[in-house]
Amino acid sequence: MELQIRSNGTKVTDGMREFIDRRMSKLDPIAHKVVDAQLELRTERPRTGAPQTTAQLTLHTGRHILRAEERADDPSKAIDAAIDKLIVQVRKFNGKRQGRRRRAGEHPMSEMADLREHDFIGVSADDNSNVAVTDDEDDEDQETPLRTKRFGVKPMIVDEAIDQMELLGHDFFLFHNADEDHINVVYKRRDGAYGLLAPDKV
């Protein structure tokens, strides 16, 4: 796969590029599905202590987004850890999807239990969102600051939304339901099944 590297404060030498190419070969089994691959390197140099490099690896398959981020005091360690983390995510996702389809007879939606309001209490997403988002600045005039995240959504069916939620490792996922032409939310229930939040006019 062709990898785009963006660097902020990290010098990408020919040797590092060769190292990245070698380590990325771990992802060869899924390379044919990847339409876009990006590696972002950010190095922060605190006043005290060693510099810290964050490696964020993002793969787009056309249907899903895979993303892993790791931090270390050495760029090579951060890159290696991010790649390994992504591999673990893919394996975990494949295992969950296969198990879900076996239980649901190839129809993951059969696991969608009836929605009750109390089932949604306490469900939260990882604040480090794995979709492209922009943060609006807090309004200083507000007594309680409200943090707003804006992100693009593309039409997908519920099964695809569940898959994306699992890949991102989130507890819920907001998406544009292609079947209903509405914004819906799928989420994980405490009993291991899935729930669907769908708007209804009142």
PDB file of N, CA and C in Angstrom, residues 51-89:
ATOM      1  N   PRO A  51      12.240  14.105  24.567  1.00  0.00           N
ATOM      2  CA  PRO A  51      11.171  14.374  23.594  1.00  0.00           C
ATOM      3  C   PRO A  51      10.246  13.171  23.464  1.00  0.00           C
ATOM      4  N   GLN A  52       8.974  13.438  23.208  1.00  0.00           N
ATOM      5  CA  GLN A  52       7.975  12.390  23.049  1.00  0.00           C
ATOM      6  C   GLN A  52       7.389  12.468  21.642  1.00  0.00           C
ATOM      7  N   THR A  53       7.362  11.333  20.960  1.00  0.00           N
ATOM      8  CA  THR A  53       6.816  11.272  19.605  1.00  0.00           C
ATOM      9  C   THR A  53       5.508  10.497  19.600  1.00  0.00           C
ATOM     10  N   THR A  54       4.499  11.079  18.979  1.00  0.00           N
ATOM     11  CA  THR A  54       3.204  10.416  18.810  1.00  0.00           C
ATOM     12  C   THR A  54       3.076   9.967  17.362  1.00  0.00           C
ATOM     13  N   ALA A  55       2.785   8.698  17.174  1.00  0.00           N
ATOM     14  CA  ALA A  55       2.576   8.136  15.839  1.00  0.00           C
ATOM     15  C   ALA A  55       1.110   7.762  15.698  1.00  0.00           C
ATOM     16  N   GLN A  56       0.445   8.347  14.711  1.00  0.00           N
ATOM     17  CA  GLN A  56      -0.964   8.049  14.453  1.00  0.00           C
ATOM     18  C   GLN A  56      -1.082   7.459  13.049  1.00  0.00           C
ATOM     19  N   LEU A  57      -1.534   6.221  12.984  1.00  0.00           N
ATOM     20  CA  LEU A  57      -1.665   5.511  11.715  1.00  0.00           C
ATOM     21  C   LEU A  57      -3.143   5.371  11.378  1.00  0.00           C
ATOM     22  N   THR A  58      -3.525   5.812  10.179  1.00  0.00           N
ATOM     23  CA  THR A  58      -4.924   5.771   9.744  1.00  0.00           C
ATOM     24  C   THR A  58      -5.021   5.072   8.399  1.00  0.00           C
ATOM     25  N   LEU A  59      -5.907   4.084   8.326  1.00  0.00           N
ATOM     26  CA  LEU A  59      -6.152   3.359   7.083  1.00  0.00           C
ATOM     27  C   LEU A  59      -7.617   3.513   6.703  1.00  0.00           C
ATOM     28  N   HIS A  60      -7.871   3.840   5.446  1.00  0.00           N
ATOM     29  CA  HIS A  60      -9.230   3.926   4.915  1.00  0.00           C
ATOM     30  C   HIS A  60      -9.433   2.770   3.940  1.00  0.00           C
ATOM     31  N   THR A  61     -10.480   1.998   4.164  1.00  0.00           N
ATOM     32  CA  THR A  61     -10.756   0.872   3.271  1.00  0.00           C
ATOM     33  C   THR A  61     -11.883   1.177   2.294  1.00  0.00           C
ATOM     34  N   GLY A  62     -12.439   2.364   2.369  1.00  0.00           N
ATOM     35  CA  GLY A  62     -13.591   2.695   1.546  1.00  0.00           C
ATOM     36  C   GLY A  62     -14.875   2.527   2.328  1.00  0.00           C
ATOM     37  N   ARG A  63     -14.926   1.492   3.174  1.00  0.00           N
ATOM     38  CA  ARG A  63     -16.101   1.256   4.017  1.00  0.00           C
ATOM     39  C   ARG A  63     -15.815   1.571   5.476  1.00  0.00           C
ATOM     40  N   HIS A  64     -14.571   1.380   5.894  1.00  0.00           N
ATOM     41  CA  HIS A  64     -14.233   1.558   7.296  1.00  0.00           C
ATOM     42  C   HIS A  64     -12.986   2.416   7.454  1.00  0.00           C
ATOM     43  N   ILE A  65     -12.837   2.933   8.667  1.00  0.00           N
ATOM     44  CA  ILE A  65     -11.647   3.684   9.046  1.00  0.00           C
ATOM     45  C   ILE A  65     -10.977   2.941  10.194  1.00  0.00           C
ATOM     46  N   LEU A  66      -9.701   2.649  10.044  1.00  0.00           N
ATOM     47  CA  LEU A  66      -8.927   2.020  11.103  1.00  0.00           C
ATOM     48  C   LEU A  66      -7.890   3.023  11.567  1.00  0.00           C
ATOM     49  N   ARG A  67      -7.786   3.199  12.874  1.00  0.00           N
ATOM     50  CA  ARG A  67      -6.836   4.182  13.382  1.00  0.00           C
ATOM     51  C   ARG A  67      -6.236   3.712  14.693  1.00  0.00           C
ATOM     52  N   ALA A  68      -4.938   3.916  14.827  1.00  0.00           N
ATOM     53  CA  ALA A  68      -4.236   3.582  16.065  1.00  0.00           C
ATOM     54  C   ALA A  68      -3.214   4.667  16.348  1.00  0.00           C
ATOM     55  N   GLU A  69      -3.049   4.974  17.620  1.00  0.00           N
ATOM     56  CA  GLU A  69      -2.115   6.024  18.026  1.00  0.00           C
ATOM     57  C   GLU A  69      -1.320   5.555  19.232  1.00  0.00           C
ATOM     58  N   GLU A  70      -0.021   5.759  19.179  1.00  0.00           N
ATOM     59  CA  GLU A  70       0.857   5.403  20.293  1.00  0.00           C
ATOM     60  C   GLU A  70       1.903   6.490  20.479  1.00  0.00           C
ATOM     61  N   ARG A  71       2.443   6.542  21.696  1.00  0.00           N
ATOM     62  CA  ARG A  71       3.422   7.570  22.033  1.00  0.00           C
ATOM     63  C   ARG A  71       4.625   6.930  22.706  1.00  0.00           C
ATOM     64  N   ALA A  72       5.816   7.415  22.365  1.00  0.00           N
ATOM     65  CA  ALA A  72       7.039   6.872  22.955  1.00  0.00           C
ATOM     66  C   ALA A  72       8.141   7.921  22.875  1.00  0.00           C
ATOM     67  N   ASP A  73       9.247   7.643  23.574  1.00  0.00           N
ATOM     68  CA  ASP A  73      10.367   8.586  23.559  1.00  0.00           C
ATOM     69  C   ASP A  73      11.252   8.403  22.336  1.00  0.00           C
ATOM     70  N   ASP A  74      10.893   7.440  21.485  1.00  0.00           N
ATOM     71  CA  ASP A  74      11.636   7.195  20.253  1.00  0.00           C
ATOM     72  C   ASP A  74      10.637   7.013  19.113  1.00  0.00           C
ATOM     73  N   PRO A  75      10.811   7.721  17.985  1.00  0.00           N
ATOM     74  CA  PRO A  75       9.855   7.614  16.877  1.00  0.00           C
ATOM     75  C   PRO A  75       9.642   6.178  16.404  1.00  0.00           C
ATOM     76  N   SER A  76      10.716   5.398  16.322  1.00  0.00           N
ATOM     77  CA  SER A  76      10.600   4.017  15.849  1.00  0.00           C
ATOM     78  C   SER A  76       9.721   3.186  16.777  1.00  0.00           C
ATOM     79  N   LYS A  77       9.871   3.392  18.083  1.00  0.00           N
ATOM     80  CA  LYS A  77       9.055   2.658  19.052  1.00  0.00           C
ATOM     81  C   LYS A  77       7.586   3.041  18.924  1.00  0.00           C
ATOM     82  N   ALA A  78       7.322   4.331  18.737  1.00  0.00           N
ATOM     83  CA  ALA A  78       5.937   4.794  18.605  1.00  0.00           C
ATOM     84  C   ALA A  78       5.296   4.223  17.347  1.00  0.00           C
ATOM     85  N   ILE A  79       6.039   4.220  16.245  1.00  0.00           N
ATOM     86  CA  ILE A  79       5.525   3.683  14.978  1.00  0.00           C
ATOM     87  C   ILE A  79       5.235   2.192  15.112  1.00  0.00           C
ATOM     88  N   ASP A  80       6.188   1.459  15.666  1.00  0.00           N
ATOM     89  CA  ASP A  80       6.034   0.013  15.825  1.00  0.00           C
ATOM     90  C   ASP A  80       4.825  -0.313  16.696  1.00  0.00           C
ATOM     91  N   ALA A  81       4.662   0.433  17.788  1.00  0.00           N
ATOM     92  CA  ALA A  81       3.548   0.184  18.705  1.00  0.00           C
ATOM     93  C   ALA A  81       2.209   0.499  18.045  1.00  0.00           C
ATOM     94  N   ALA A  82       2.161   1.560  17.230  1.00  0.00           N
ATOM     95  CA  ALA A  82       0.914   1.924  16.549  1.00  0.00           C
ATOM     96  C   ALA A  82       0.510   0.848  15.547  1.00  0.00           C
ATOM     97  N   ILE A  83       1.485   0.314  14.815  1.00  0.00           N
ATOM     98  CA  ILE A  83       1.192  -0.750  13.846  1.00  0.00           C
ATOM     99  C   ILE A  83       0.692  -2.000  14.560  1.00  0.00           C
ATOM    100  N   ASP A  84       1.366  -2.378  15.650  1.00  0.00           N
ATOM    101  CA  ASP A  84       0.932  -3.556  16.410  1.00  0.00           C
ATOM    102  C   ASP A  84      -0.471  -3.359  16.975  1.00  0.00           C
ATOM    103  N   LYS A  85      -0.756  -2.153  17.441  1.00  0.00           N
ATOM    104  CA  LYS A  85      -2.077  -1.862  17.997  1.00  0.00           C
ATOM    105  C   LYS A  85      -3.154  -1.995  16.935  1.00  0.00           C
ATOM    106  N   LEU A  86      -2.843  -1.541  15.717  1.00  0.00           N
ATOM    107  CA  LEU A  86      -3.807  -1.630  14.625  1.00  0.00           C
ATOM    108  C   LEU A  86      -4.075  -3.087  14.258  1.00  0.00           C
ATOM    109  N   ILE A  87      -3.030  -3.905  14.262  1.00  0.00           N
ATOM    110  CA  ILE A  87      -3.192  -5.326  13.963  1.00  0.00           C
ATOM    111  C   ILE A  87      -4.101  -5.984  14.993  1.00  0.00           C
ATOM    112  N   VAL A  88      -3.902  -5.644  16.267  1.00  0.00           N
ATOM    113  CA  VAL A  88      -4.747  -6.195  17.332  1.00  0.00           C
ATOM    114  C   VAL A  88      -6.199  -5.775  17.129  1.00  0.00           C
ATOM    115  N   GLN A  89      -6.415  -4.516  16.744  1.00  0.00           N
ATOM    116  CA  GLN A  89      -7.773  -4.031  16.506  1.00  0.00           C
ATOM    117  C   GLN A  89      -8.449  -4.825  15.394  1.00  0.00           C
TER     118      GLN A  89
END
